Amino acid sequence: MNTFLNLKNLVKTEMKANSREKFEKNEKVISVIKNKEEWKEKIQQTDKVIIVEGKKDKKALVSLGVKNIVTINGPLYKLVEDVAEMTDEVVILTDFDREGRKLYGFLRNNLQRNGVKIDRYFREFLMMNTKLTCIESIDKTFENNLF
């Protein structure tokens, strides 16, 4: 009986630690980028390669003054190889729908295996502070102040 209670307490402690860690990560994102204008300024100034799904996504980001954008065009393994040769850190801004999240996971895992660091701050800020589901509508989100 004591072993069961100890195990139960250990699991509770581990769950609290994981929740605290997630909260701290989220706090870090919020403290790094405090508002949409700062987000926009930082993404405009970044030298990191930004990966998006398609031409409409790229067009929307370009309209915000963002540069260094690469669209997914062709086999994903080729994109991973090309990006890994090009840079050591990227921002992945795929859509927030199911397919976009799957794509994000694939790119993140494979780029990391190739030594490329993933900057999650821009993506996490959008996920936490907007109702945005498609990157192609990011310009409208900024334009209409949908934060």
mmCIF file of C-alpha atoms in Angstrom:
data_model
loop_
_atom_site.group_PDB
_atom_site.id
_atom_site.type_symbol
_atom_site.label_atom_id
_atom_site.label_comp_id
_atom_site.label_asym_id
_atom_site.label_seq_id
_atom_site.Cartn_x
_atom_site.Cartn_y
_atom_site.Cartn_z
ATOM 1 C CA MET A 1 0.000 0.000 0.000
ATOM 2 C CA ASN A 2 2.825 2.422 0.882
ATOM 3 C CA THR A 3 4.546 1.638 -2.402
ATOM 4 C CA PHE A 4 1.367 2.525 -4.284
ATOM 5 C CA LEU A 5 1.032 5.866 -2.450
ATOM 6 C CA ASN A 6 4.707 6.645 -3.050
ATOM 7 C CA LEU A 7 4.300 5.857 -6.748
ATOM 8 C CA LYS A 8 1.145 7.993 -6.905
ATOM 9 C CA ASN A 9 2.986 10.907 -5.244
ATOM 10 C CA LEU A 10 5.947 10.455 -7.560
ATOM 11 C CA VAL A 11 3.648 10.609 -10.612
ATOM 12 C CA LYS A 12 1.924 13.748 -9.232
ATOM 13 C CA THR A 13 5.305 15.382 -8.606
ATOM 14 C CA GLU A 14 6.460 14.513 -12.133
ATOM 15 C CA MET A 15 3.238 15.892 -13.638
ATOM 16 C CA LYS A 16 3.650 19.131 -11.679
ATOM 17 C CA ALA A 17 7.267 19.425 -12.830
ATOM 18 C CA ASN A 18 6.239 18.896 -16.465
ATOM 19 C CA SER A 19 3.449 21.481 -16.159
ATOM 20 C CA ARG A 20 5.831 23.947 -14.523
ATOM 21 C CA GLU A 21 8.390 23.347 -17.285
ATOM 22 C CA LYS A 22 5.762 23.967 -19.991
ATOM 23 C CA PHE A 23 4.601 27.109 -18.179
ATOM 24 C CA GLU A 24 8.187 28.360 -17.887
ATOM 25 C CA LYS A 25 8.763 27.755 -21.602
ATOM 26 C CA ASN A 26 5.597 29.701 -22.410
ATOM 27 C CA GLU A 27 6.636 32.495 -20.067
ATOM 28 C CA LYS A 28 9.978 32.633 -21.861
ATOM 29 C CA VAL A 29 8.217 33.082 -25.198
ATOM 30 C CA ILE A 30 5.996 35.806 -23.785
ATOM 31 C CA SER A 31 8.919 37.598 -22.174
ATOM 32 C CA VAL A 32 10.966 37.477 -25.369
ATOM 33 C CA ILE A 33 8.194 38.828 -27.575
ATOM 34 C CA LYS A 34 5.704 41.000 -25.713
ATOM 35 C CA ASN A 35 3.348 42.182 -28.455
ATOM 36 C CA LYS A 36 2.506 41.894 -32.122
ATOM 37 C CA GLU A 37 4.518 44.945 -33.144
ATOM 38 C CA GLU A 38 7.610 43.558 -31.476
ATOM 39 C CA TRP A 39 6.940 40.153 -33.110
ATOM 40 C CA LYS A 40 6.662 41.839 -36.508
ATOM 41 C CA GLU A 41 9.824 43.867 -35.947
ATOM 42 C CA LYS A 42 11.818 40.830 -34.812
ATOM 43 C CA ILE A 43 10.718 38.642 -37.725
ATOM 44 C CA GLN A 44 11.486 41.449 -40.179
ATOM 45 C CA GLN A 45 14.989 41.771 -38.740
ATOM 46 C CA THR A 46 15.863 38.097 -38.432
ATOM 47 C CA ASP A 47 18.516 36.625 -40.679
ATOM 48 C CA LYS A 48 17.178 33.121 -40.093
ATOM 49 C CA VAL A 49 15.630 31.194 -42.952
ATOM 50 C CA ILE A 50 11.843 31.005 -42.573
ATOM 51 C CA ILE A 51 10.137 27.915 -43.979
ATOM 52 C CA VAL A 52 6.492 28.181 -45.073
ATOM 53 C CA GLU A 53 4.164 25.800 -46.876
ATOM 54 C CA GLY A 54 3.358 27.693 -50.044
ATOM 55 C CA LYS A 55 3.365 30.789 -52.218
ATOM 56 C CA LYS A 56 0.392 32.432 -50.467
ATOM 57 C CA ASP A 57 2.129 32.066 -47.099
ATOM 58 C CA LYS A 58 5.269 33.616 -48.524
ATOM 59 C CA LYS A 59 3.306 36.466 -50.115
ATOM 60 C CA ALA A 60 1.578 37.269 -46.805
ATOM 61 C CA LEU A 61 4.902 37.376 -44.933
ATOM 62 C CA VAL A 62 6.573 39.438 -47.654
ATOM 63 C CA SER A 63 3.737 41.968 -47.322
ATOM 64 C CA LEU A 64 4.749 42.327 -43.656
ATOM 65 C CA GLY A 65 8.332 43.039 -44.696
ATOM 66 C CA VAL A 66 9.742 39.583 -43.935
ATOM 67 C CA LYS A 67 12.659 38.219 -45.960
ATOM 68 C CA ASN A 68 14.648 34.956 -46.197
ATOM 69 C CA ILE A 69 11.521 32.896 -46.877
ATOM 70 C CA VAL A 70 11.722 29.398 -48.341
ATOM 71 C CA THR A 71 8.586 27.620 -49.568
ATOM 72 C CA ILE A 72 8.095 23.890 -49.553
ATOM 73 C CA ASN A 73 8.406 22.908 -53.181
ATOM 74 C CA GLY A 74 9.280 19.340 -54.032
ATOM 75 C CA PRO A 75 10.294 16.407 -51.860
ATOM 76 C CA LEU A 76 10.642 17.171 -48.160
ATOM 77 C CA TYR A 77 13.914 15.249 -47.852
ATOM 78 C CA LYS A 78 15.417 17.533 -50.512
ATOM 79 C CA LEU A 79 14.224 20.644 -48.659
ATOM 80 C CA VAL A 80 15.763 19.334 -45.434
ATOM 81 C CA GLU A 81 19.089 18.661 -47.186
ATOM 82 C CA ASP A 82 19.111 22.061 -48.911
ATOM 83 C CA VAL A 83 18.237 23.982 -45.750
ATOM 84 C CA ALA A 84 20.818 22.060 -43.699
ATOM 85 C CA GLU A 85 23.495 23.050 -46.225
ATOM 86 C CA MET A 86 22.282 26.667 -46.247
ATOM 87 C CA THR A 87 21.975 27.496 -42.531
ATOM 88 C CA ASP A 88 22.247 26.252 -38.959
ATOM 89 C CA GLU A 89 19.006 27.801 -37.592
ATOM 90 C CA VAL A 90 15.495 28.181 -39.052
ATOM 91 C CA VAL A 91 11.986 29.336 -38.245
ATOM 92 C CA ILE A 92 9.231 26.969 -39.347
ATOM 93 C CA LEU A 93 5.889 28.693 -39.932
ATOM 94 C CA THR A 94 3.610 25.994 -41.244
ATOM 95 C CA ASP A 95 -0.143 26.287 -40.704
ATOM 96 C CA PHE A 96 -1.676 25.390 -37.354
ATOM 97 C CA ASP A 97 -4.134 22.851 -38.736
ATOM 98 C CA ARG A 98 -3.574 19.099 -38.457
ATOM 99 C CA GLU A 99 -1.589 18.828 -41.684
ATOM 100 C CA GLY A 100 0.520 21.872 -40.839
ATOM 101 C CA ARG A 101 1.355 20.474 -37.402
ATOM 102 C CA LYS A 102 2.364 17.138 -38.955
ATOM 103 C CA LEU A 103 4.539 18.955 -41.454
ATOM 104 C CA TYR A 104 6.088 21.052 -38.670
ATOM 105 C CA GLY A 105 6.923 17.899 -36.707
ATOM 106 C CA PHE A 106 8.497 16.224 -39.709
ATOM 107 C CA LEU A 107 10.597 19.248 -40.628
ATOM 108 C CA ARG A 108 11.622 19.923 -37.030
ATOM 109 C CA ASN A 109 12.741 16.344 -36.425
ATOM 110 C CA ASN A 110 14.611 15.952 -39.693
ATOM 111 C CA LEU A 111 16.262 19.360 -39.630
ATOM 112 C CA GLN A 112 17.430 18.781 -36.054
ATOM 113 C CA ARG A 113 18.885 15.419 -37.109
ATOM 114 C CA ASN A 114 20.873 17.378 -39.675
ATOM 115 C CA GLY A 115 22.207 19.809 -37.072
ATOM 116 C CA VAL A 116 19.775 22.656 -37.727
ATOM 117 C CA LYS A 117 18.397 24.468 -34.671
ATOM 118 C CA ILE A 118 14.685 25.337 -34.726
ATOM 119 C CA ASP A 119 13.639 28.785 -33.471
ATOM 120 C CA ARG A 120 10.144 28.160 -32.037
ATOM 121 C CA TYR A 121 9.489 31.623 -30.623
ATOM 122 C CA PHE A 122 7.761 33.123 -33.650
ATOM 123 C CA ARG A 123 5.473 30.124 -34.119
ATOM 124 C CA GLU A 124 4.641 29.791 -30.429
ATOM 125 C CA PHE A 125 3.829 33.478 -30.115
ATOM 126 C CA LEU A 126 1.303 33.193 -32.948
ATOM 127 C CA MET A 127 -0.200 30.023 -31.497
ATOM 128 C CA MET A 128 -0.592 31.544 -28.042
ATOM 129 C CA ASN A 129 -1.713 35.043 -28.994
ATOM 130 C CA THR A 130 -3.806 34.762 -32.164
ATOM 131 C CA LYS A 131 -6.624 32.713 -33.611
ATOM 132 C CA LEU A 132 -4.580 32.302 -36.755
ATOM 133 C CA THR A 133 -4.832 28.889 -38.422
ATOM 134 C CA CYS A 134 -3.235 29.642 -41.793
ATOM 135 C CA ILE A 135 -0.048 31.636 -42.293
ATOM 136 C CA GLU A 136 -1.456 32.991 -45.554
ATOM 137 C CA SER A 137 -3.862 35.143 -43.529
ATOM 138 C CA ILE A 138 -1.208 36.579 -41.213
ATOM 139 C CA ASP A 139 -1.187 39.895 -43.073
ATOM 140 C CA LYS A 140 -4.963 40.234 -42.497
ATOM 141 C CA THR A 141 -4.481 39.334 -38.838
ATOM 142 C CA PHE A 142 -2.037 42.218 -38.434
ATOM 143 C CA GLU A 143 -4.066 44.556 -40.629
ATOM 144 C CA ASN A 144 -7.318 43.955 -38.734
ATOM 145 C CA ASN A 145 -5.637 43.795 -35.313
ATOM 146 C CA LEU A 146 -6.931 40.271 -34.599
ATOM 147 C CA PHE A 147 -4.663 39.717 -31.602
#
